[in-house]
PDB file of C-alpha atoms and ligand atoms in Angstrom:
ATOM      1  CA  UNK A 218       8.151  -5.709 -73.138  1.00 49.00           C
ATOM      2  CA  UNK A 219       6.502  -3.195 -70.977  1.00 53.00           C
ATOM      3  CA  UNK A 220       6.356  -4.071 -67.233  1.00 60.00           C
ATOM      4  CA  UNK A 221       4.046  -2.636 -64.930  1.00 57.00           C
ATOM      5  CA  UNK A 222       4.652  -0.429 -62.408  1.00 70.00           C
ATOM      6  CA  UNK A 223       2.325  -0.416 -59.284  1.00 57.00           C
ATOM      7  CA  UNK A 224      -0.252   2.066 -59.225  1.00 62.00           C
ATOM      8  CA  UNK A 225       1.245   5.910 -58.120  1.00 64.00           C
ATOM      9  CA  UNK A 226      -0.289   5.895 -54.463  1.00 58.00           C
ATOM     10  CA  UNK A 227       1.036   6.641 -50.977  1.00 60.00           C
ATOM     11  CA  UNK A 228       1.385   4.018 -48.516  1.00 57.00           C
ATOM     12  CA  UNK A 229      -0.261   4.012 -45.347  1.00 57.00           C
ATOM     13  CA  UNK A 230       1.625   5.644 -42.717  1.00 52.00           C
ATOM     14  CA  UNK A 231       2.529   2.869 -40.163  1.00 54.00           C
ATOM     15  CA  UNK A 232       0.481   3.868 -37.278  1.00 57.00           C
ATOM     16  CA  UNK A 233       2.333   6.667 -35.451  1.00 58.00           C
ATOM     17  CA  UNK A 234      -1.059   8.914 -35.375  1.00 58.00           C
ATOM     18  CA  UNK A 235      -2.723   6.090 -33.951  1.00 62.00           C
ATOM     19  CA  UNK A 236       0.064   5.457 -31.323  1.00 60.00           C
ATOM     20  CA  UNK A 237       0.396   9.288 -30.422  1.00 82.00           C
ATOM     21  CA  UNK A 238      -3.583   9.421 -30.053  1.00 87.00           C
ATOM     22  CA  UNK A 239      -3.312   6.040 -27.751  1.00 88.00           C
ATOM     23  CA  UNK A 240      -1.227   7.596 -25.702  1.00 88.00           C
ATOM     24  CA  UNK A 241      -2.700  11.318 -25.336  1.00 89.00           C
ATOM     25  CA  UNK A 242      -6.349   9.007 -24.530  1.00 90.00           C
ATOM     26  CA  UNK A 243      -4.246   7.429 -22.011  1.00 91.00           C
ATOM     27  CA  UNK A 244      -3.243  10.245 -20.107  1.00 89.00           C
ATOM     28  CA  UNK A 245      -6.442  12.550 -20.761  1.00 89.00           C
ATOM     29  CA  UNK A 246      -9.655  10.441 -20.292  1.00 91.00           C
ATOM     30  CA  UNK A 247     -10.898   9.430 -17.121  1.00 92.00           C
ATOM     31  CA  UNK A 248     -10.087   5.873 -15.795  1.00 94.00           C
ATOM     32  CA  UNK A 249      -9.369   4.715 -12.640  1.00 93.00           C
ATOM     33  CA  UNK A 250      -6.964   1.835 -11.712  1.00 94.00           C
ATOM     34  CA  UNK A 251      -6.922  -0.878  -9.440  1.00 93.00           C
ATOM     35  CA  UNK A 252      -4.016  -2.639  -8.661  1.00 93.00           C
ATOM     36  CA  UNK A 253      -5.052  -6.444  -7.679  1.00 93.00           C
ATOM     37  CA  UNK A 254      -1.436  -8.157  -7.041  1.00 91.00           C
ATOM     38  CA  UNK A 255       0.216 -10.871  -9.315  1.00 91.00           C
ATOM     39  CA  UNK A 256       1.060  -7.882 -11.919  1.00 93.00           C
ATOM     40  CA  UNK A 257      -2.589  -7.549 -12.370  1.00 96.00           C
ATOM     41  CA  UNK A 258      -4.596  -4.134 -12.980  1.00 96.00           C
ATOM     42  CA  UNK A 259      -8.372  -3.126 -12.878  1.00 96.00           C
ATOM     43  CA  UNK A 260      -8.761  -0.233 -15.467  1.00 96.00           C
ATOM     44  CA  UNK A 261     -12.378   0.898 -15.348  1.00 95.00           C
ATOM     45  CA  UNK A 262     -12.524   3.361 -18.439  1.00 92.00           C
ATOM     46  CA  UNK A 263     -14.560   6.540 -19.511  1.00 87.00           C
ATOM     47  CA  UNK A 264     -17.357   4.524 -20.709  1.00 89.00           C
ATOM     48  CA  UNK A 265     -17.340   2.077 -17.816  1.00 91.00           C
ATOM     49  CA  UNK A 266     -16.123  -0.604 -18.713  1.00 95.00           C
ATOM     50  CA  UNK A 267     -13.651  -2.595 -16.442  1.00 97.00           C
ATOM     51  CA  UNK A 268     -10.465  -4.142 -18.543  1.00 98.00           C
ATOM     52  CA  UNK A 269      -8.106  -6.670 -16.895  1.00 98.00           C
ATOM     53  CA  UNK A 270      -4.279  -5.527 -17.682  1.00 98.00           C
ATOM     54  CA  UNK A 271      -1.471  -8.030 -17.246  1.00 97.00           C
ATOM     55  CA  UNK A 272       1.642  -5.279 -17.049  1.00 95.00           C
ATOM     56  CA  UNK A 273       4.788  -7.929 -17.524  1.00 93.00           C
ATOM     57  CA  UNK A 274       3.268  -9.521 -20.340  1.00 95.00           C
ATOM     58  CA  UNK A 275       1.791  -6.255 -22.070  1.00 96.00           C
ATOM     59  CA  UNK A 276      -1.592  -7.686 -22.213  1.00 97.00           C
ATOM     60  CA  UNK A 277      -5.664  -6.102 -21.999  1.00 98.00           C
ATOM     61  CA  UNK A 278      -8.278  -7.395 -22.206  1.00 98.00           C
ATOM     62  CA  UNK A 279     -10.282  -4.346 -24.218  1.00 97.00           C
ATOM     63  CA  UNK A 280     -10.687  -5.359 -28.302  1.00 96.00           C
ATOM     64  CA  UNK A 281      -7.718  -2.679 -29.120  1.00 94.00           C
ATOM     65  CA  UNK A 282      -5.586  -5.058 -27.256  1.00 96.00           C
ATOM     66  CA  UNK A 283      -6.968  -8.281 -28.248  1.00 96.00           C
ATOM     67  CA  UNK A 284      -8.056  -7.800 -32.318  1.00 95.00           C
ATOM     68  CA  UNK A 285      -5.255  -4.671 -33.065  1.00 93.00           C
ATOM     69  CA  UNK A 286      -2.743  -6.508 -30.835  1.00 90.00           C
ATOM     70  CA  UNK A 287      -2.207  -2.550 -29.697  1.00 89.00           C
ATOM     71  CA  UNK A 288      -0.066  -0.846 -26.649  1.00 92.00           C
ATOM     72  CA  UNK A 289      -3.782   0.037 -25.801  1.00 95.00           C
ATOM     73  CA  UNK A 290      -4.188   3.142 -23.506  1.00 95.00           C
ATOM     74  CA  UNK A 291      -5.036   1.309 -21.086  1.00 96.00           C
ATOM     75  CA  UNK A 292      -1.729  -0.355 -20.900  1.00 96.00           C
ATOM     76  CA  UNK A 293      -0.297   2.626 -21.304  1.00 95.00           C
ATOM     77  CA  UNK A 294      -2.680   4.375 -18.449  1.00 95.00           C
ATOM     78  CA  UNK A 295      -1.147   1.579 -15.636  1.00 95.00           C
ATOM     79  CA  UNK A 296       2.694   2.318 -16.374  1.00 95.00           C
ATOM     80  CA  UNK A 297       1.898   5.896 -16.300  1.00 93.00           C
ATOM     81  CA  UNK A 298       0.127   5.864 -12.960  1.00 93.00           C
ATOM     82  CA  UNK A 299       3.222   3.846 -11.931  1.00 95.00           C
ATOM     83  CA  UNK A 300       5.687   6.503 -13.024  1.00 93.00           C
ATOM     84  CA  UNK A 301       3.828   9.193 -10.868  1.00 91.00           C
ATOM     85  CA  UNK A 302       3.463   7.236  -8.248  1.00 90.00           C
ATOM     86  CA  UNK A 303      -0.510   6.827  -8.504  1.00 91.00           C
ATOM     87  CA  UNK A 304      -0.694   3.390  -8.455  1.00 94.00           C
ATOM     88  CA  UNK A 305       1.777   0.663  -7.081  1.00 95.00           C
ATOM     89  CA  UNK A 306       4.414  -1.316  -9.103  1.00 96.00           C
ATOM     90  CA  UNK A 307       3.782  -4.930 -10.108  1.00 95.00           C
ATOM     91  CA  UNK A 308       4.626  -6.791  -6.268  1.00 94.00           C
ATOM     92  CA  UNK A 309       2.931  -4.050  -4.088  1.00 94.00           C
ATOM     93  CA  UNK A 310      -0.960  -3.243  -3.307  1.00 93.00           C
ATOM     94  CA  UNK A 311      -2.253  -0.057  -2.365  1.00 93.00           C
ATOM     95  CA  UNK A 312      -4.050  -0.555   1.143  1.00 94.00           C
ATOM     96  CA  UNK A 313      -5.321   2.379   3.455  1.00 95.00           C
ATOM     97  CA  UNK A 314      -2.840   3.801   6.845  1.00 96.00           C
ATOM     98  CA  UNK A 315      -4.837   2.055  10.024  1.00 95.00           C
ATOM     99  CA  UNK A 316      -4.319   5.577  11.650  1.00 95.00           C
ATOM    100  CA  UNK A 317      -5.704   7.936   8.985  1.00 96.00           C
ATOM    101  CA  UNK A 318      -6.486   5.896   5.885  1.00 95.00           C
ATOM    102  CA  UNK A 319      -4.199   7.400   3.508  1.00 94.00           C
ATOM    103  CA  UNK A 320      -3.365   5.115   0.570  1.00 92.00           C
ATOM    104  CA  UNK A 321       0.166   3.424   1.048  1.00 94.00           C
ATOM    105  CA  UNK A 322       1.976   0.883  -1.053  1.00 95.00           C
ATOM    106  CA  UNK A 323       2.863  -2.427   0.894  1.00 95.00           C
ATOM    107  CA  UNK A 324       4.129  -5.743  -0.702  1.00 94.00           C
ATOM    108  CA  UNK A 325       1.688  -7.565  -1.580  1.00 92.00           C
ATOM    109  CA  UNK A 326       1.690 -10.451   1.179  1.00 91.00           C
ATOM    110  CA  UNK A 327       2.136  -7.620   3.940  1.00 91.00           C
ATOM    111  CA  UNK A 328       0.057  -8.609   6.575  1.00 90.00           C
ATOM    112  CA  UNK A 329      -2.422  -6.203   8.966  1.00 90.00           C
ATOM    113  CA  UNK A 330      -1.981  -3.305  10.368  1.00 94.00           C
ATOM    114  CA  UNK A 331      -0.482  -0.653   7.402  1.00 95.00           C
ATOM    115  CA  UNK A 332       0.802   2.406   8.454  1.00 96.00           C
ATOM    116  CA  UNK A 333       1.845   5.512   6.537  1.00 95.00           C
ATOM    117  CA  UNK A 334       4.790   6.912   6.741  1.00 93.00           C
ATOM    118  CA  UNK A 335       3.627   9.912   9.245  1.00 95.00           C
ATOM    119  CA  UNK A 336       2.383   6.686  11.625  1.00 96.00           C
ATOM    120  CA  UNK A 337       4.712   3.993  11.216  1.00 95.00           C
ATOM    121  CA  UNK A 338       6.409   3.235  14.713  1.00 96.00           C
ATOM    122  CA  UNK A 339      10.378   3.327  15.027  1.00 94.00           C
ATOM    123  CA  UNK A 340      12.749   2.831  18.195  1.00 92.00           C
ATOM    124  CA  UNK A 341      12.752   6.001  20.048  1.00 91.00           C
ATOM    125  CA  UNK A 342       9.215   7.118  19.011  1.00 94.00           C
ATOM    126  CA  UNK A 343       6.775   9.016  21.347  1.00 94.00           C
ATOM    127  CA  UNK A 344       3.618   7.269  21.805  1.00 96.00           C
ATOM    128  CA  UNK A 345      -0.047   7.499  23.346  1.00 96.00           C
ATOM    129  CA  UNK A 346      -1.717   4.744  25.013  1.00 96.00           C
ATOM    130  CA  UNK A 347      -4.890   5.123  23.779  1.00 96.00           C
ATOM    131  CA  UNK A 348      -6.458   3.272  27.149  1.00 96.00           C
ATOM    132  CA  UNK A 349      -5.337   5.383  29.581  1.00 95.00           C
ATOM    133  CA  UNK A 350      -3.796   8.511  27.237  1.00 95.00           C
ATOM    134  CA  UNK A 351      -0.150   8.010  28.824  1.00 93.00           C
ATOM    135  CA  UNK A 352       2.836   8.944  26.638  1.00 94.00           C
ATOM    136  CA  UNK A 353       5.463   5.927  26.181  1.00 94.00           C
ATOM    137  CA  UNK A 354       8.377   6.569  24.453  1.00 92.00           C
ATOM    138  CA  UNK A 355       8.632   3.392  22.101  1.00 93.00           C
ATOM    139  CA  UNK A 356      12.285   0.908  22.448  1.00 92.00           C
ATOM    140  CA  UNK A 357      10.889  -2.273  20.293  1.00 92.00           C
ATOM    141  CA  UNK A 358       8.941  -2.585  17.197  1.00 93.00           C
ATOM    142  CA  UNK A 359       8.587  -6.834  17.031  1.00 93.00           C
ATOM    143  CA  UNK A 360       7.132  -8.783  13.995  1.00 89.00           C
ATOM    144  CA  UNK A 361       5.894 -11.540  17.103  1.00 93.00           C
ATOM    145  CA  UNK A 362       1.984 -10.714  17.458  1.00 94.00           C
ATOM    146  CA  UNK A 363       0.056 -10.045  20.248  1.00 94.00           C
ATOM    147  CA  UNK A 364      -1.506 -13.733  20.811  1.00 94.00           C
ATOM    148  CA  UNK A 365       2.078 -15.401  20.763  1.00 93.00           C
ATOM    149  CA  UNK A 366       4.260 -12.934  23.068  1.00 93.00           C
ATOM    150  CA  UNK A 367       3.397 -14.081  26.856  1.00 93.00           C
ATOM    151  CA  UNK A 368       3.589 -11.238  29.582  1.00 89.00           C
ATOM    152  CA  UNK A 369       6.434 -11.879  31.427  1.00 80.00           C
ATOM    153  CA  UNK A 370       6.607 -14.980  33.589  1.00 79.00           C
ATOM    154  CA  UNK A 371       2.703 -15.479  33.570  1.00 88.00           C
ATOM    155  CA  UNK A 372       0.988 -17.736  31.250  1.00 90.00           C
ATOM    156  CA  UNK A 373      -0.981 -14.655  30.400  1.00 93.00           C
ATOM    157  CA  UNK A 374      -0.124 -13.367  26.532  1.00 95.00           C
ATOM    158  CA  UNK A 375      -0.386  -9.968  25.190  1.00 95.00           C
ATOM    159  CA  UNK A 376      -3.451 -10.503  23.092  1.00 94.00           C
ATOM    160  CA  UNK A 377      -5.398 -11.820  26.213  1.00 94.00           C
ATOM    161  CA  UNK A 378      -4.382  -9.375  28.752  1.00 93.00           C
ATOM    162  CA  UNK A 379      -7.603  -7.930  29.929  1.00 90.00           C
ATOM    163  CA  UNK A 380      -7.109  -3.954  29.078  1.00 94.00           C
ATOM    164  CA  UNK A 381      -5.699  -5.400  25.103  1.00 95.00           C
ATOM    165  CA  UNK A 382      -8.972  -7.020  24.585  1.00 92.00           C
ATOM    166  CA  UNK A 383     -10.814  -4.349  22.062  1.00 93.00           C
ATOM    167  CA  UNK A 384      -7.283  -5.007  19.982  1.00 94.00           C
ATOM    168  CA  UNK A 385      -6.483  -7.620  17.246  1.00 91.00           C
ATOM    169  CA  UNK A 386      -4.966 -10.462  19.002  1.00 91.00           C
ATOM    170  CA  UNK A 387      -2.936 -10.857  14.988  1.00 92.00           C
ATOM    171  CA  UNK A 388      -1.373  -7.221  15.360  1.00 95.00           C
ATOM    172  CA  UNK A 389       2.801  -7.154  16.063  1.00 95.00           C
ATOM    173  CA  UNK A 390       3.537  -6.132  19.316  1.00 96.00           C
ATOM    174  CA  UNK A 391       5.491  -2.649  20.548  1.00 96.00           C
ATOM    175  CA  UNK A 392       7.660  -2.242  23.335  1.00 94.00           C
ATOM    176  CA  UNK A 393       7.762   0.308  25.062  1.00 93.00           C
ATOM    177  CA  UNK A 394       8.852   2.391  28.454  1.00 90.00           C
ATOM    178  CA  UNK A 395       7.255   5.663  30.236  1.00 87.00           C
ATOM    179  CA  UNK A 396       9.891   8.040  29.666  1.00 76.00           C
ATOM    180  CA  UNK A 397      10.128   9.277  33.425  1.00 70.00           C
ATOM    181  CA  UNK A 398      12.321   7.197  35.392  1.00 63.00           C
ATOM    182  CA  UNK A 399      12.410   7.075  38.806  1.00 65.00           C
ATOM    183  CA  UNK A 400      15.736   8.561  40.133  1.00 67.00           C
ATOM    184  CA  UNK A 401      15.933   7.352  43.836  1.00 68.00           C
ATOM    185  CA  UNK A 402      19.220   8.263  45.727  1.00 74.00           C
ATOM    186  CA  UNK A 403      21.606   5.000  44.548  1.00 69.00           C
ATOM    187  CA  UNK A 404      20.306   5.917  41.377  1.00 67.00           C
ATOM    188  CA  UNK A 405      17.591   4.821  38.785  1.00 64.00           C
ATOM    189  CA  UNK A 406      14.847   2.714  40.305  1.00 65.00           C
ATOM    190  CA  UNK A 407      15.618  -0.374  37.792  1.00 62.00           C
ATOM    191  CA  UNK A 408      11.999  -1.167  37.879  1.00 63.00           C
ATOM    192  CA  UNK A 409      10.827   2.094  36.914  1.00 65.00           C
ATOM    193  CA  UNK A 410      12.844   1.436  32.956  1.00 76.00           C
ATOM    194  CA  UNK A 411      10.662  -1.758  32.733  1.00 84.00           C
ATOM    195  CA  UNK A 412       9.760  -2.535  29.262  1.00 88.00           C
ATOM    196  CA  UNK A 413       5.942  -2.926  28.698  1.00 92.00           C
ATOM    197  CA  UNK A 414       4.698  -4.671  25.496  1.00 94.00           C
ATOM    198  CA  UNK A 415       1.189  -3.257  24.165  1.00 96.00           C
ATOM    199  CA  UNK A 416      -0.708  -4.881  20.647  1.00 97.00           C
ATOM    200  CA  UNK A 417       0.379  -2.087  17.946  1.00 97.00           C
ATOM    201  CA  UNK A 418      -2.613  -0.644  17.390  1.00 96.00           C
ATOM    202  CA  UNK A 419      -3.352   0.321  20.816  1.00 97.00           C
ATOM    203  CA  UNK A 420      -0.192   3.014  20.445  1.00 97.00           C
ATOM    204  CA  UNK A 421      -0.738   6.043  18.618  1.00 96.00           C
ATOM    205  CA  UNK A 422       2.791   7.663  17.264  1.00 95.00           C
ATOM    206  CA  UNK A 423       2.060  11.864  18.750  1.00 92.00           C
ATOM    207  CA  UNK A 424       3.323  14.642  16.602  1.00 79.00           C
TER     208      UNK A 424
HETATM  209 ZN1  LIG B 503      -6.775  -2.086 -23.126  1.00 73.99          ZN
HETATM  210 ZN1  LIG B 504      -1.302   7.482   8.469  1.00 73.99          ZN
END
């Protein structure tokens, strides 16, 4: 009995040309990503279209992901953005420095103002009040905001205080002290180290 053998013909090559294509598209055509929170990406593509990726579960919303079930470049296109620091990881936005608008990454349910790393406020910072252009050297950075921290023993808070007014009454609120103490001859003039507490965004960290 003869049996038949299949017909002499070369299988197709699982799809390692398409993969290494995928991912030279992904790195070499134009797109631009938005990072939306949740794990969620905006990819607008080279022809203009605007694709919804899902980066836990692996999931597009372009027909290479959804009819070839493919590691589509867009997929690929977040995760390398990621890598290099181009776009935030899944649990942080990119949102703009309040100071100079440079892009930093912030968890997403950070809260108003951002600041970059050249402009976020520590202890021991010098600062300019940018009412009257004094320098302050900076003691307290609080997470309290300016419209529930009162000004001592008044009734008066931070946010209402009439020179604060052109500033968010939501912002944190800074302690701080002008750095020249009065030295009287018993000593330093205790009142001259008073602590005064300013809305954040009406400090300016100096160079
Ligand atoms: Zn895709
Ligand atoms: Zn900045």
């Amino acid at each position: 009995m003869n049996t038949t053998a299949s017909p002499k013909t070369a299988l197709p090559v699982p799809s390692s040309d398409h993969l290494e294509e995928r991912s030279r598209r992904a790195r070499t055509e134009p797109m631009s990503v938005l990072a939306l929170g949740d794990g969620l990406y905006e990819v607008e593509s080279a022809s203009d279209h605007t694709y919804l990726v899902d980066l836990e579960s692996g999931r597009c919303t372009c027909p290479d992901h959804v009819f070839r079930e493919a590691r589509c470049k867009h997929i690929r296109r977040v995760a390398i953005e990621i890598t290099h620091g181009r776009t935030p990881p899944p649990g942080e936005i990119a949102v703009a420095c309040h100071d100079c608008g440079d892009a930093v990454f912030v968890d997403e349910d950070a809260s108003e103002p951002f600041y970059c790393e050249a402009h976020v406020l520590r202890a021991g910072d010098t600062v300019r009040d940018r009412e009257t252009d004094d320098r302050l050297t900076v003691v307290d950075v609080s997470d309290l905001r300016a419209d529930a921290v009162t000004i001592g023993g008044s009734n008066t808070t931070v946010a209402d205080y009439a020179t604060n007014e052109r500033y968010d009454d939501g912002v944190p609120v800074v302690g701080a002290v002008y750095p020249h103490a009065t030295v009287a001859k018993n000593g330093v003039v205790p009142g001259s180290l008073k602590v005064y507490v300013f809305p954040r965004t009406r400090l300016e960290k100096t160079a």
